[in-house]
Tab-separated table of C-alpha atoms in Angstrom:
chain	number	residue	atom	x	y	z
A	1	UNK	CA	94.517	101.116	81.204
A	2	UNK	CA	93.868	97.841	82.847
A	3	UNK	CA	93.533	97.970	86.940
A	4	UNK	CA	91.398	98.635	89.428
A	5	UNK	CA	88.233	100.671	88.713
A	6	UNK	CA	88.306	103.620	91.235
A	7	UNK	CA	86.121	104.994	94.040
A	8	UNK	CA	83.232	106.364	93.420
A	9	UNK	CA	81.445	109.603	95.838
A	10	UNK	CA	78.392	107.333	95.723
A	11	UNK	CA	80.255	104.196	97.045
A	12	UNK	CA	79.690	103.397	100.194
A	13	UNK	CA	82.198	102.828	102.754
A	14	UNK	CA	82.959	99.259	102.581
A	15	UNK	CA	82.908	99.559	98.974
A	16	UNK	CA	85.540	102.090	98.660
A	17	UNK	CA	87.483	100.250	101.197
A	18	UNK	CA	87.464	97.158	99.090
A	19	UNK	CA	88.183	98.887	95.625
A	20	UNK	CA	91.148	100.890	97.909
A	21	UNK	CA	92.580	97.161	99.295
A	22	UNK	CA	92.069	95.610	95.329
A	23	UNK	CA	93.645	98.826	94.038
A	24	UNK	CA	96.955	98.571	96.605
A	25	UNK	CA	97.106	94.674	95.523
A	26	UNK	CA	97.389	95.261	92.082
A	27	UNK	CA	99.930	97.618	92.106
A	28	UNK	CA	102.292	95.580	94.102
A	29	UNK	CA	101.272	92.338	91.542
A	30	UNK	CA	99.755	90.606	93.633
A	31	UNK	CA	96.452	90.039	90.742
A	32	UNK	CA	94.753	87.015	92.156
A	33	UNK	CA	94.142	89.045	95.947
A	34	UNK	CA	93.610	92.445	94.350
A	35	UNK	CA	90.198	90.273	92.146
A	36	UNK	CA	89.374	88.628	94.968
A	37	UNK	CA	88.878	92.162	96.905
A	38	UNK	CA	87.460	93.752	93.840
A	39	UNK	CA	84.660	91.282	93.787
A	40	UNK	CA	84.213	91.978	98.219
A	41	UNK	CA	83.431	95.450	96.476
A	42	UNK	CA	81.036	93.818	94.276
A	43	UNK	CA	79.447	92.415	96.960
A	44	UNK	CA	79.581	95.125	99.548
A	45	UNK	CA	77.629	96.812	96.654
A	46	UNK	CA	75.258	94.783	96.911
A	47	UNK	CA	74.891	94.639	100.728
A	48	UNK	CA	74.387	98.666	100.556
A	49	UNK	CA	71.592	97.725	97.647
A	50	UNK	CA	73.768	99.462	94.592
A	51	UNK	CA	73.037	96.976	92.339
A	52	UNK	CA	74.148	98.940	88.836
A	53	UNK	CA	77.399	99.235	90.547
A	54	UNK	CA	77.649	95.668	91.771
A	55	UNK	CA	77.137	94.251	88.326
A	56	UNK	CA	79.992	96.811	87.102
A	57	UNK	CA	82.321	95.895	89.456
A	58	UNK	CA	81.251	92.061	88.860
A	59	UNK	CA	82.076	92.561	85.578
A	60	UNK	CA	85.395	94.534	85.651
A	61	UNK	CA	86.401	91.686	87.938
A	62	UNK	CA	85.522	89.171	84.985
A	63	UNK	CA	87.737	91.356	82.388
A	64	UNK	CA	90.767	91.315	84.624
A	65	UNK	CA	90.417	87.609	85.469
A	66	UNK	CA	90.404	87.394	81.903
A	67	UNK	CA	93.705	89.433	81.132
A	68	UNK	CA	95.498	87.774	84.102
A	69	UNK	CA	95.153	84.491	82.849
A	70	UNK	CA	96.578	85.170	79.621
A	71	UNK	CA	99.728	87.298	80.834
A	72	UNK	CA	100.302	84.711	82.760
A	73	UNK	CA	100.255	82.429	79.957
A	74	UNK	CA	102.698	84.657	77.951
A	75	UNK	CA	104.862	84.619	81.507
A	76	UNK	CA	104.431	88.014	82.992
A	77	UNK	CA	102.579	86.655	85.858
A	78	UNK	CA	104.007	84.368	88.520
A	79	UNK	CA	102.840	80.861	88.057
A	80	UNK	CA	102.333	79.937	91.587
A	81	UNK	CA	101.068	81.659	94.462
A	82	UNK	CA	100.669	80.468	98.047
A	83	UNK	CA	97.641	79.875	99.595
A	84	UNK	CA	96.984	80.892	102.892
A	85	UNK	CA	97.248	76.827	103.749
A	86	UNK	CA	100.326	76.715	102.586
A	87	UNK	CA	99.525	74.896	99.006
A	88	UNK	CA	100.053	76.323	95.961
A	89	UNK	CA	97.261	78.021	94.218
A	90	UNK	CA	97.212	75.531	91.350
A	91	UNK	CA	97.228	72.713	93.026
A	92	UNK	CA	94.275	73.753	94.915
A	93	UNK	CA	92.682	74.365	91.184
A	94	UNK	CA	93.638	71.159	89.974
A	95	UNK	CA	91.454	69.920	92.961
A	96	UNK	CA	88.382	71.598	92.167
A	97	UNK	CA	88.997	70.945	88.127
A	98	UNK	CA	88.972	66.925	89.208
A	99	UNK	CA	85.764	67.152	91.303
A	100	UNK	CA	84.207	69.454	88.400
A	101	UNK	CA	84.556	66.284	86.164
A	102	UNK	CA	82.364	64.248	88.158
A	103	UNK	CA	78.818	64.160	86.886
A	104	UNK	CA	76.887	67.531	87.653
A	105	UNK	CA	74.169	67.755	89.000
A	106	UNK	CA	71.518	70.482	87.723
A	107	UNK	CA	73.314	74.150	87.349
A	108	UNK	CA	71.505	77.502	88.446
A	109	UNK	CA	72.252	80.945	89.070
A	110	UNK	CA	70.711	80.623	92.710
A	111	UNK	CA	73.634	77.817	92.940
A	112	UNK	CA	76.064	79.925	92.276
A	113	UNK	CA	75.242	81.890	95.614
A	114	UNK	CA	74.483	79.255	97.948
A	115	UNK	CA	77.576	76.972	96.823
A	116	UNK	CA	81.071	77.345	98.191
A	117	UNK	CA	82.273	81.157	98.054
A	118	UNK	CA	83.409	81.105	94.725
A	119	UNK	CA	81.495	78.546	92.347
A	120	UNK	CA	83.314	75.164	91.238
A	121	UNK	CA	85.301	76.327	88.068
A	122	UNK	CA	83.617	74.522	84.985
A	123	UNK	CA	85.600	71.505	83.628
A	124	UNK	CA	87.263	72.103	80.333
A	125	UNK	CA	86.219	69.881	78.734
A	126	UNK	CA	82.454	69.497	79.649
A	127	UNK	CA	79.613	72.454	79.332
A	128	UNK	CA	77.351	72.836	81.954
A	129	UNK	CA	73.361	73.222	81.420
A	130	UNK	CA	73.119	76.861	82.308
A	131	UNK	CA	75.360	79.626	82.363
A	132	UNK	CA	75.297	83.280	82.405
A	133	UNK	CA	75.768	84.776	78.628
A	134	UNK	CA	79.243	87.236	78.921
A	135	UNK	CA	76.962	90.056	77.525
A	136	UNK	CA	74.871	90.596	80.286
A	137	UNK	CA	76.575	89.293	83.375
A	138	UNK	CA	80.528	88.070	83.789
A	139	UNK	CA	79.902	86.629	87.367
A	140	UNK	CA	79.576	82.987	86.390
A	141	UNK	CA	83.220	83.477	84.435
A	142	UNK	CA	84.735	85.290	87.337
A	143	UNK	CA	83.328	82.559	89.695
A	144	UNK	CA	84.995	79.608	87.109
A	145	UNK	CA	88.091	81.276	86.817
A	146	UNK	CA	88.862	82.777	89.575
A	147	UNK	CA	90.477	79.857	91.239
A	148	UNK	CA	91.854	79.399	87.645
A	149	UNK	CA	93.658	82.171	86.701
A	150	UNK	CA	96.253	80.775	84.988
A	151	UNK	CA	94.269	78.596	82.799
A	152	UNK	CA	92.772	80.004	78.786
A	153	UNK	CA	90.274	82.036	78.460
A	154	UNK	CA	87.342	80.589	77.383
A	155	UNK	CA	85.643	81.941	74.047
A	156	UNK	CA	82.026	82.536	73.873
A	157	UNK	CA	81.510	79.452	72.354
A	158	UNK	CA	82.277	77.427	74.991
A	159	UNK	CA	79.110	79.152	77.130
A	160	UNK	CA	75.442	78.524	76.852
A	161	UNK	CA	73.441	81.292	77.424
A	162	UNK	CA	70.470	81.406	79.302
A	163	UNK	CA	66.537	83.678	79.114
A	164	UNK	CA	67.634	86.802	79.520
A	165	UNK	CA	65.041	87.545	81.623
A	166	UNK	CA	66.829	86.166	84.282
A	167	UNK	CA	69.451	88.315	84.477
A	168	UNK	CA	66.626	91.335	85.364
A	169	UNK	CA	68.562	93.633	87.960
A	170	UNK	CA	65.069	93.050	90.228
A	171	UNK	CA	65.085	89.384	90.370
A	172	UNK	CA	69.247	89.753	91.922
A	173	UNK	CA	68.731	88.109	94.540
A	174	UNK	CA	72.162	88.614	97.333
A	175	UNK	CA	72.855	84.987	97.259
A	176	UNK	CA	73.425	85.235	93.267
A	177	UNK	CA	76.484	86.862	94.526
A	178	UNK	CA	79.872	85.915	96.400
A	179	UNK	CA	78.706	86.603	100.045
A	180	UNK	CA	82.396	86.089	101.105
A	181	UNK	CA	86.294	85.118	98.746
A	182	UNK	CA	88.358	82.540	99.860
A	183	UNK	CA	91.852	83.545	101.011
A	184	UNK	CA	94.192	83.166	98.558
A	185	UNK	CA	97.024	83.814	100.188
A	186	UNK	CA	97.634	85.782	103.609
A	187	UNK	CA	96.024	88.870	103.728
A	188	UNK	CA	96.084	91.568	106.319
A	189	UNK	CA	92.377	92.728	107.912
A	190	UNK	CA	93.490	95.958	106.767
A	191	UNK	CA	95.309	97.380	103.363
A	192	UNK	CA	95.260	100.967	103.036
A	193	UNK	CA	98.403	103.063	101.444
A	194	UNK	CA	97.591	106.431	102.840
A	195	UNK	CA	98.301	109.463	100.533
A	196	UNK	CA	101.895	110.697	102.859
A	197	UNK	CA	102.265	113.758	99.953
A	198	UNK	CA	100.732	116.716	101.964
A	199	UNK	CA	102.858	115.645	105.462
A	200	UNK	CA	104.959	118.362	105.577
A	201	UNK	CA	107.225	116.102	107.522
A	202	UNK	CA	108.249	114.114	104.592
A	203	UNK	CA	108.059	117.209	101.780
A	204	UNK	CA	112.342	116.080	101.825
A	205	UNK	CA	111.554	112.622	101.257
A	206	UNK	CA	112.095	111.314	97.201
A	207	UNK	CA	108.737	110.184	95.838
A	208	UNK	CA	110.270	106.139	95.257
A	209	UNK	CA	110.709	106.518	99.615
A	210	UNK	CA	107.805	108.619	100.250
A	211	UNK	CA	105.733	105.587	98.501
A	212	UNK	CA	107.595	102.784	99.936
A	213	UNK	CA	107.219	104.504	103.048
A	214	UNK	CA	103.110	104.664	102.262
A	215	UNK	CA	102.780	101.063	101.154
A	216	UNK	CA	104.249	100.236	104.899
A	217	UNK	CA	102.111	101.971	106.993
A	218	UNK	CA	99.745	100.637	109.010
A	219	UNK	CA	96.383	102.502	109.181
A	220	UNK	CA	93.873	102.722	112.111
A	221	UNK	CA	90.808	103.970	112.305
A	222	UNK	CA	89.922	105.134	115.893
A	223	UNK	CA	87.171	106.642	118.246
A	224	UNK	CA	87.071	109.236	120.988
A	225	UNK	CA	89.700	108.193	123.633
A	226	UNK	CA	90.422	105.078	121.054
A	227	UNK	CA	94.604	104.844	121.669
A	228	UNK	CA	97.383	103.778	120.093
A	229	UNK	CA	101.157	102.814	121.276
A	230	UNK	CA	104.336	101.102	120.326
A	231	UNK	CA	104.707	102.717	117.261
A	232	UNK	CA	107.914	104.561	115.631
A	233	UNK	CA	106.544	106.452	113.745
A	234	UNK	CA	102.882	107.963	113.597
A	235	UNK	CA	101.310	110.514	111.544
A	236	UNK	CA	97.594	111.547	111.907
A	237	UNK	CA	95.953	111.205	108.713
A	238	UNK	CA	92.466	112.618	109.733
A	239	UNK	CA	90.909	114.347	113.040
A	240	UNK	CA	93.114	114.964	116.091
A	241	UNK	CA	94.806	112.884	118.767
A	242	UNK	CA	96.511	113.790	121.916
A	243	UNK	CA	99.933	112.733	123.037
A	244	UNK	CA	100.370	111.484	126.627
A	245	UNK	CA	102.905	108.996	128.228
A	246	UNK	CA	101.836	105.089	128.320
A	247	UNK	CA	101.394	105.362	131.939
A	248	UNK	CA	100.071	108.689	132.766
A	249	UNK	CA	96.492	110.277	131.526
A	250	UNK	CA	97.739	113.517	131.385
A	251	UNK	CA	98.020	114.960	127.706
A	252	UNK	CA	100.715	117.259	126.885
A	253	UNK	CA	100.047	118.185	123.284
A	254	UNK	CA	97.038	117.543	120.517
A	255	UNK	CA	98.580	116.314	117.080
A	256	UNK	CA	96.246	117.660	114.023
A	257	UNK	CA	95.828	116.248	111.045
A	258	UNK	CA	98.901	115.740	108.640
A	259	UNK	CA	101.349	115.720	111.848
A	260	UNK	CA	103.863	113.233	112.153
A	261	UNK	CA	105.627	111.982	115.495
A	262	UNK	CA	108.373	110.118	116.093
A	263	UNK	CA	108.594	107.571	119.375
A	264	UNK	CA	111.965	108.958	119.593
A	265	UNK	CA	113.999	112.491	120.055
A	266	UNK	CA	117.454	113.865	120.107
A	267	UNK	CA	117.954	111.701	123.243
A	268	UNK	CA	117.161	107.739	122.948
A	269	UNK	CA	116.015	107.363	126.424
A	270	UNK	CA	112.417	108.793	126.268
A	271	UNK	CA	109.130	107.838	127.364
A	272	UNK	CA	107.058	105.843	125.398
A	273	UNK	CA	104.177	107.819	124.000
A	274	UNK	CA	100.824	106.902	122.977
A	275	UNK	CA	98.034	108.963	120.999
A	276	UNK	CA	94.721	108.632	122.434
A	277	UNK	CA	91.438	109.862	119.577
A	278	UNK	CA	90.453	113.537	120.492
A	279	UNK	CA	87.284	112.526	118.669
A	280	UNK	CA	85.520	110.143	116.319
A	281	UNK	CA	86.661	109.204	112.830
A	282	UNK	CA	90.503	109.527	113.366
A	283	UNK	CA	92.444	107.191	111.379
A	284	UNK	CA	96.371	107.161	112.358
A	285	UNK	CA	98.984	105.698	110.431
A	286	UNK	CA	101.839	103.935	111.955
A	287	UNK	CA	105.217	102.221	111.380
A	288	UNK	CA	107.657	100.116	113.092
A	289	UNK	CA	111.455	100.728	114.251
A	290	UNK	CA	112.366	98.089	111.653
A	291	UNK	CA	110.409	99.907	108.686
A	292	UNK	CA	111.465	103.571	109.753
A	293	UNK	CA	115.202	102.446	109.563
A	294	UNK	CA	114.905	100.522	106.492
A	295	UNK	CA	113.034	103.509	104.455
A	296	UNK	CA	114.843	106.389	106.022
A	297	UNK	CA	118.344	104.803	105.885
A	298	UNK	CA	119.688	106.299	102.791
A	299	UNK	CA	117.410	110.324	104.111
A	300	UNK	CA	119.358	110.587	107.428
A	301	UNK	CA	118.239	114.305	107.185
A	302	UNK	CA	114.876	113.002	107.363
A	303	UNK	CA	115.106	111.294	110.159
A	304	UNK	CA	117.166	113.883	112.132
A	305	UNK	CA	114.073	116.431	111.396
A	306	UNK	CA	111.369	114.301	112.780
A	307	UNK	CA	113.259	113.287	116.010
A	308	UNK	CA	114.246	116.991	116.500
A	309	UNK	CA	111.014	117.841	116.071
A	310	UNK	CA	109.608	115.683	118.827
A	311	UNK	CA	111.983	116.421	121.153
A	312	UNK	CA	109.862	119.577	122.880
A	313	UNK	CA	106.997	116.906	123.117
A	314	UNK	CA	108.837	114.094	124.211
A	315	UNK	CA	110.177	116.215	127.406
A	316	UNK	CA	106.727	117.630	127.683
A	317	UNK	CA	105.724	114.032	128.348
A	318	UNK	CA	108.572	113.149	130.572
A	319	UNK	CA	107.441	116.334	132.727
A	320	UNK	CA	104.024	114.670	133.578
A	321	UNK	CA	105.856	111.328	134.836
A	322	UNK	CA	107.080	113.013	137.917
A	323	UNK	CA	105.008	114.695	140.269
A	324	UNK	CA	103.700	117.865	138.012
A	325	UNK	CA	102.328	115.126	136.367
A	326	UNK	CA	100.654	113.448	139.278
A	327	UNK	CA	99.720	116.818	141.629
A	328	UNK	CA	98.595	119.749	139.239
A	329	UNK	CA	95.705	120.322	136.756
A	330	UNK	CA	96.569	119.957	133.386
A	331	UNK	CA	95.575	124.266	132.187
A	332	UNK	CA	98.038	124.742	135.245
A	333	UNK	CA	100.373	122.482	134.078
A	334	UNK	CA	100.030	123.767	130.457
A	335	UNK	CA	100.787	127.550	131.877
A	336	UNK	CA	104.030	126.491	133.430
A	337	UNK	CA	105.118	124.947	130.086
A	338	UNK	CA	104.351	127.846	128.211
A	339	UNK	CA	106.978	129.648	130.128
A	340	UNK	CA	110.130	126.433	129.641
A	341	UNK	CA	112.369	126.798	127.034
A	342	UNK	CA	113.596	123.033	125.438
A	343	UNK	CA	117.573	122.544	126.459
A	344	UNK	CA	119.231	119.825	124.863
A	345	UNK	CA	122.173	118.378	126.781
A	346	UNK	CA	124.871	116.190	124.838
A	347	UNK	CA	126.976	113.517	126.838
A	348	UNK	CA	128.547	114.690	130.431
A	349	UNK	CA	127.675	118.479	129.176
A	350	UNK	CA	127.217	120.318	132.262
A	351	UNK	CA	123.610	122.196	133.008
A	352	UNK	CA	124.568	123.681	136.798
A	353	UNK	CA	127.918	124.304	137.880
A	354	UNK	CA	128.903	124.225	142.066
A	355	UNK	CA	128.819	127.714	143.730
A	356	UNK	CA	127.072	129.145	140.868
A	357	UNK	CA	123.942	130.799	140.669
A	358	UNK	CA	120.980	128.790	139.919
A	359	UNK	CA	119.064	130.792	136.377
A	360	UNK	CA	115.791	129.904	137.055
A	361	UNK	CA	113.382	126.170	137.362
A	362	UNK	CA	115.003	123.470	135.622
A	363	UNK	CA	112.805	120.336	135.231
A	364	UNK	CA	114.693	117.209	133.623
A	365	UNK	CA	111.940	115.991	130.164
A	366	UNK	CA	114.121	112.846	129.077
A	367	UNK	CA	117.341	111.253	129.721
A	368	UNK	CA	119.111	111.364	133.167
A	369	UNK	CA	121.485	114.138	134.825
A	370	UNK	CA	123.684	112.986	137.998
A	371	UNK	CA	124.842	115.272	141.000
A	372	UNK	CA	128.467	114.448	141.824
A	373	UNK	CA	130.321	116.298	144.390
A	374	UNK	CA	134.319	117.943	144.290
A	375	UNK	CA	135.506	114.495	143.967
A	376	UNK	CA	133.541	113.467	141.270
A	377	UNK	CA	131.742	110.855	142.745
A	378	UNK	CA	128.397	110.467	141.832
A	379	UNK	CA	125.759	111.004	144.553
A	380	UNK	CA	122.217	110.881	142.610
A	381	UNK	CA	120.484	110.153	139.769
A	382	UNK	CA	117.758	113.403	138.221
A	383	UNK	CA	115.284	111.864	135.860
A	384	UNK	CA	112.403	112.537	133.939
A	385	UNK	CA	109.835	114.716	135.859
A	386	UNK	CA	112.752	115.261	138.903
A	387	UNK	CA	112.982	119.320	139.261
A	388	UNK	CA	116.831	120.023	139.803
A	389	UNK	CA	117.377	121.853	143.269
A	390	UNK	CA	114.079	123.228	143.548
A	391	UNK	CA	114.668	124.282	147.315
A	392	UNK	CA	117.176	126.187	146.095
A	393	UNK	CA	114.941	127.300	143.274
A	394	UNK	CA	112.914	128.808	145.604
A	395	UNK	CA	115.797	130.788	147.894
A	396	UNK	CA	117.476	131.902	144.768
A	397	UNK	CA	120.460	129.919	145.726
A	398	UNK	CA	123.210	128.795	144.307
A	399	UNK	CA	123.914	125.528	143.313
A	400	UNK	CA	125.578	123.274	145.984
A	401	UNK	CA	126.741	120.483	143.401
A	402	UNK	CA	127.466	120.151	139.948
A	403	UNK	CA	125.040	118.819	137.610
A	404	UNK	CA	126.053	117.475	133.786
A	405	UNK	CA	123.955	114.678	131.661
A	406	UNK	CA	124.918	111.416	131.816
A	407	UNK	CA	125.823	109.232	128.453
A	408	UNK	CA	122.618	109.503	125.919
A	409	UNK	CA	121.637	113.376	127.056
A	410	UNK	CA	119.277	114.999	127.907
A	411	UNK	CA	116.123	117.005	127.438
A	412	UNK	CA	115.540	119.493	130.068
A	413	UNK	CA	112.930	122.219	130.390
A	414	UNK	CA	113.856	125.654	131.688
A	415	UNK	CA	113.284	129.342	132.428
A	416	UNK	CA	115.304	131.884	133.809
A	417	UNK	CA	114.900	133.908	136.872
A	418	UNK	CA	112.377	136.138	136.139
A	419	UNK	CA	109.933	133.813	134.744
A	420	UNK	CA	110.402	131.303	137.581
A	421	UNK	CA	109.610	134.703	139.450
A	422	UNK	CA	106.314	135.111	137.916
A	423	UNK	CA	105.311	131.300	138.017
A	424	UNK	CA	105.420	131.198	141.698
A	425	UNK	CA	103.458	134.107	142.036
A	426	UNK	CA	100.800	132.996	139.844
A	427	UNK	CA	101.045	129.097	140.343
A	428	UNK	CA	100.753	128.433	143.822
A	429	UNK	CA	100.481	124.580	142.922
A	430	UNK	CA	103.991	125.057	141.631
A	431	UNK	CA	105.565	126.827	144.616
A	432	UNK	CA	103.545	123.584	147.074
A	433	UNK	CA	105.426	121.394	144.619
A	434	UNK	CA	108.661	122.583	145.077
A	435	UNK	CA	108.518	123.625	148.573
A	436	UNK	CA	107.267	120.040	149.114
A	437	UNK	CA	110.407	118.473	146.939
């Protein structure tokens, strides 16, 4: 089947990178940028000294130049493809097919690698002195045509062929390759479509959305304490990363690999997250608010999962903006966490009612909750990090106004009596911080 050739275990990193970008490329048609990464391969082949597999990849690149040009002679190709200066690809070939008709000068291999990044294409109706025979080496065919896709293919007979000696894998020299392609059109630094089938987060998702959803990400490859924000959506792919607010360096959970976290709960007002690398090598993939709604529109389910499921995490976060946050080491603030149970509050729903006994430490995660008094009228504002009442908290009292969320929710962290019990006995950081509230 024609395509991309894939990775090898022996390629090296850049390599497989390369063939990975080509292999993306081709599959969404876009032929001319998946060759012109298939021959960085080629080349990053030879940079790690693999010559047998540079000259493979050389000449796979050759045979699909090849069958582009004539699909797109039959039509199945587009004819014209933007450049990354805004020209069409053609007319940029008909350019370098009107200086190719000027008179050449002498033609060598070791031109072919200190010329422009990808040779002049050969006129068609000229031969040149010395060219690479198509049994032994492709490259001089891929460097003619690879500006020239659309055009024939040239037969055999068109080609001189030179000593064969010279095409001796020993006397490859790195300039008889393309150090660097031209851009062909705009190309991202980075292409990767990571393999989203083993998320567990996206098991409900078809396979047409869990691929569109894949061909969107963006990938990142990070180092210890290497961070990440103002995503929507962001699974780790490999390694770990811990979640903390975008203003706080307090970490409230550690994501492993295959975990997938939205930027958003139950409740819209949050705060906004980043993952910071828990060590080397983790590589994080990442959408936007525009992509997430576009690819989840027609799973609502979906989407209701994952923002459910970061709900816990998001008021975990929320927690360390206040002054647990600021005042208490993060094992101590881990314990107390361990004992809060996640409360979601829909609009105006009422957490404490006047005159009635407090249950425990209440500690709003995300959202707001006001106080009003008999009248209704509102006389503060609880938000994330704020502990509701706690000198009441502490005298077992009951509450002296009501408290209810306010339009959007709210995520609020509990425990009942005897837990709070517990925690002050064996936090005494928590009983300073409420005493002190």
């Amino acid at each position: 089947m024609i395509g991309i050739p894939p990775t090898l275990d022996s390629d090296s990193e850049d390599v497989a990178w390369a063939l990975q970008t080509a292999d993306a490329l081709w599959k969404r048609s876009e032929r001319v940028d998946a060759i012109v990464w298939l021959r960085r391969a080629a080349q990053a082949a030879v940079d790690a000294d693999d010559e047998d597999r540079a000259l493979a990849l050389v000449r796979r690149a050759a045979e699909l130049t090849d069958w582009a040009a004539r699909h797109a002679v039959s039509g199945d190709l587009p004819s014209r493809t933007a450049t990354a200066d805004g020209r069409a690809i053609d007319e940029g070939v008909d350019e370098l097919l009107a200086d190719a008709n000027e008179e050449p000068s002498d033609f060598t291999l070791e031109d072919l690698g200190s010329a422009s990044p990808i040779s002049r294409p050969l006129a068609r109706d000229r031969k040149v002195d010395v060219v690479a025979s198509t049994e032994d080496v492709d490259a001089v065919r891929v460097a003619g045509e690879l500006l020239d896709p659309w055009a024939r293919g040239k037969t055999d007979s068109e080609y001189e062929t030179i000593d064969p000696e010279l095409l001796e894998i020993d006397d490859v020299e790195e300039a008889d390759f393309v150090t660097s392609a031209p851009t062909l059109s705009s190309i991202p630094p980075t292409v990767e479509v990571p393999d989203l089938a083993q998320i567990e987060a996206f098991s409900d998702l078809p396979d047409d959305l869990r691929d569109s959803l894949a061909a969107a990400a963006h990938v990142q490859s990070l180092d210890r304490g290497d961070e990440v924000s103002g995503f929507a959506l962001a699974v780790v792919l490999e390694g770990a990363a811990d979640v903390s607010s975008a203003v706080v360096d307090a970490p409230v959970a550690r994501l492993q690999a295959r975990t997938a976290l939205r930027s958003r709960g139950t409740v819209e007002q949050v705060s906004t997250v980043r993952l910071v690398a828990a060590s080397d090598g983790v590589r994080v993939a990442t959408w936007r608010d525009d992509e997430v709604a576009r690819i989840l529109a027609s799973c609502p389910w979906v989407e209701d999962e994952l923002r459910s499921a970061a709900d816990r995490t998001h008021a975990l976060v929320g927690v360390t903006t206040g002054a647990m946050g600021e005042r208490m080491h993060p094992a101590i603030r881990a314990a107390i966490a361990a004992k809060l149970a996640l409360r979601i509050l829909s609009d105006n729903e009422v957490l404490l009612q006047r005159g009635q006994p407090i249950a425990g430490l209440h500690i709003v995660g995300a959202g707001e909750l006001e106080v009003f008094d008999a009248d209704g009228r509102t006389l503060s504002i609880l938000r994330a990090g704020d502990v509701v009442f706690p000198g009441e908290v502490l005298r077992a009292a009951a509450a002296p106004r009501t408290v209810r969320a306010r339009a959007g929710g709210a995520l609020v962290l509990s425990c009942d009596r005897a837990s709070t019990q517990e925690l002050l006995v064996t936090c005494p950081p928590l009983l300073e911080l409420l005493a002190d509230s």
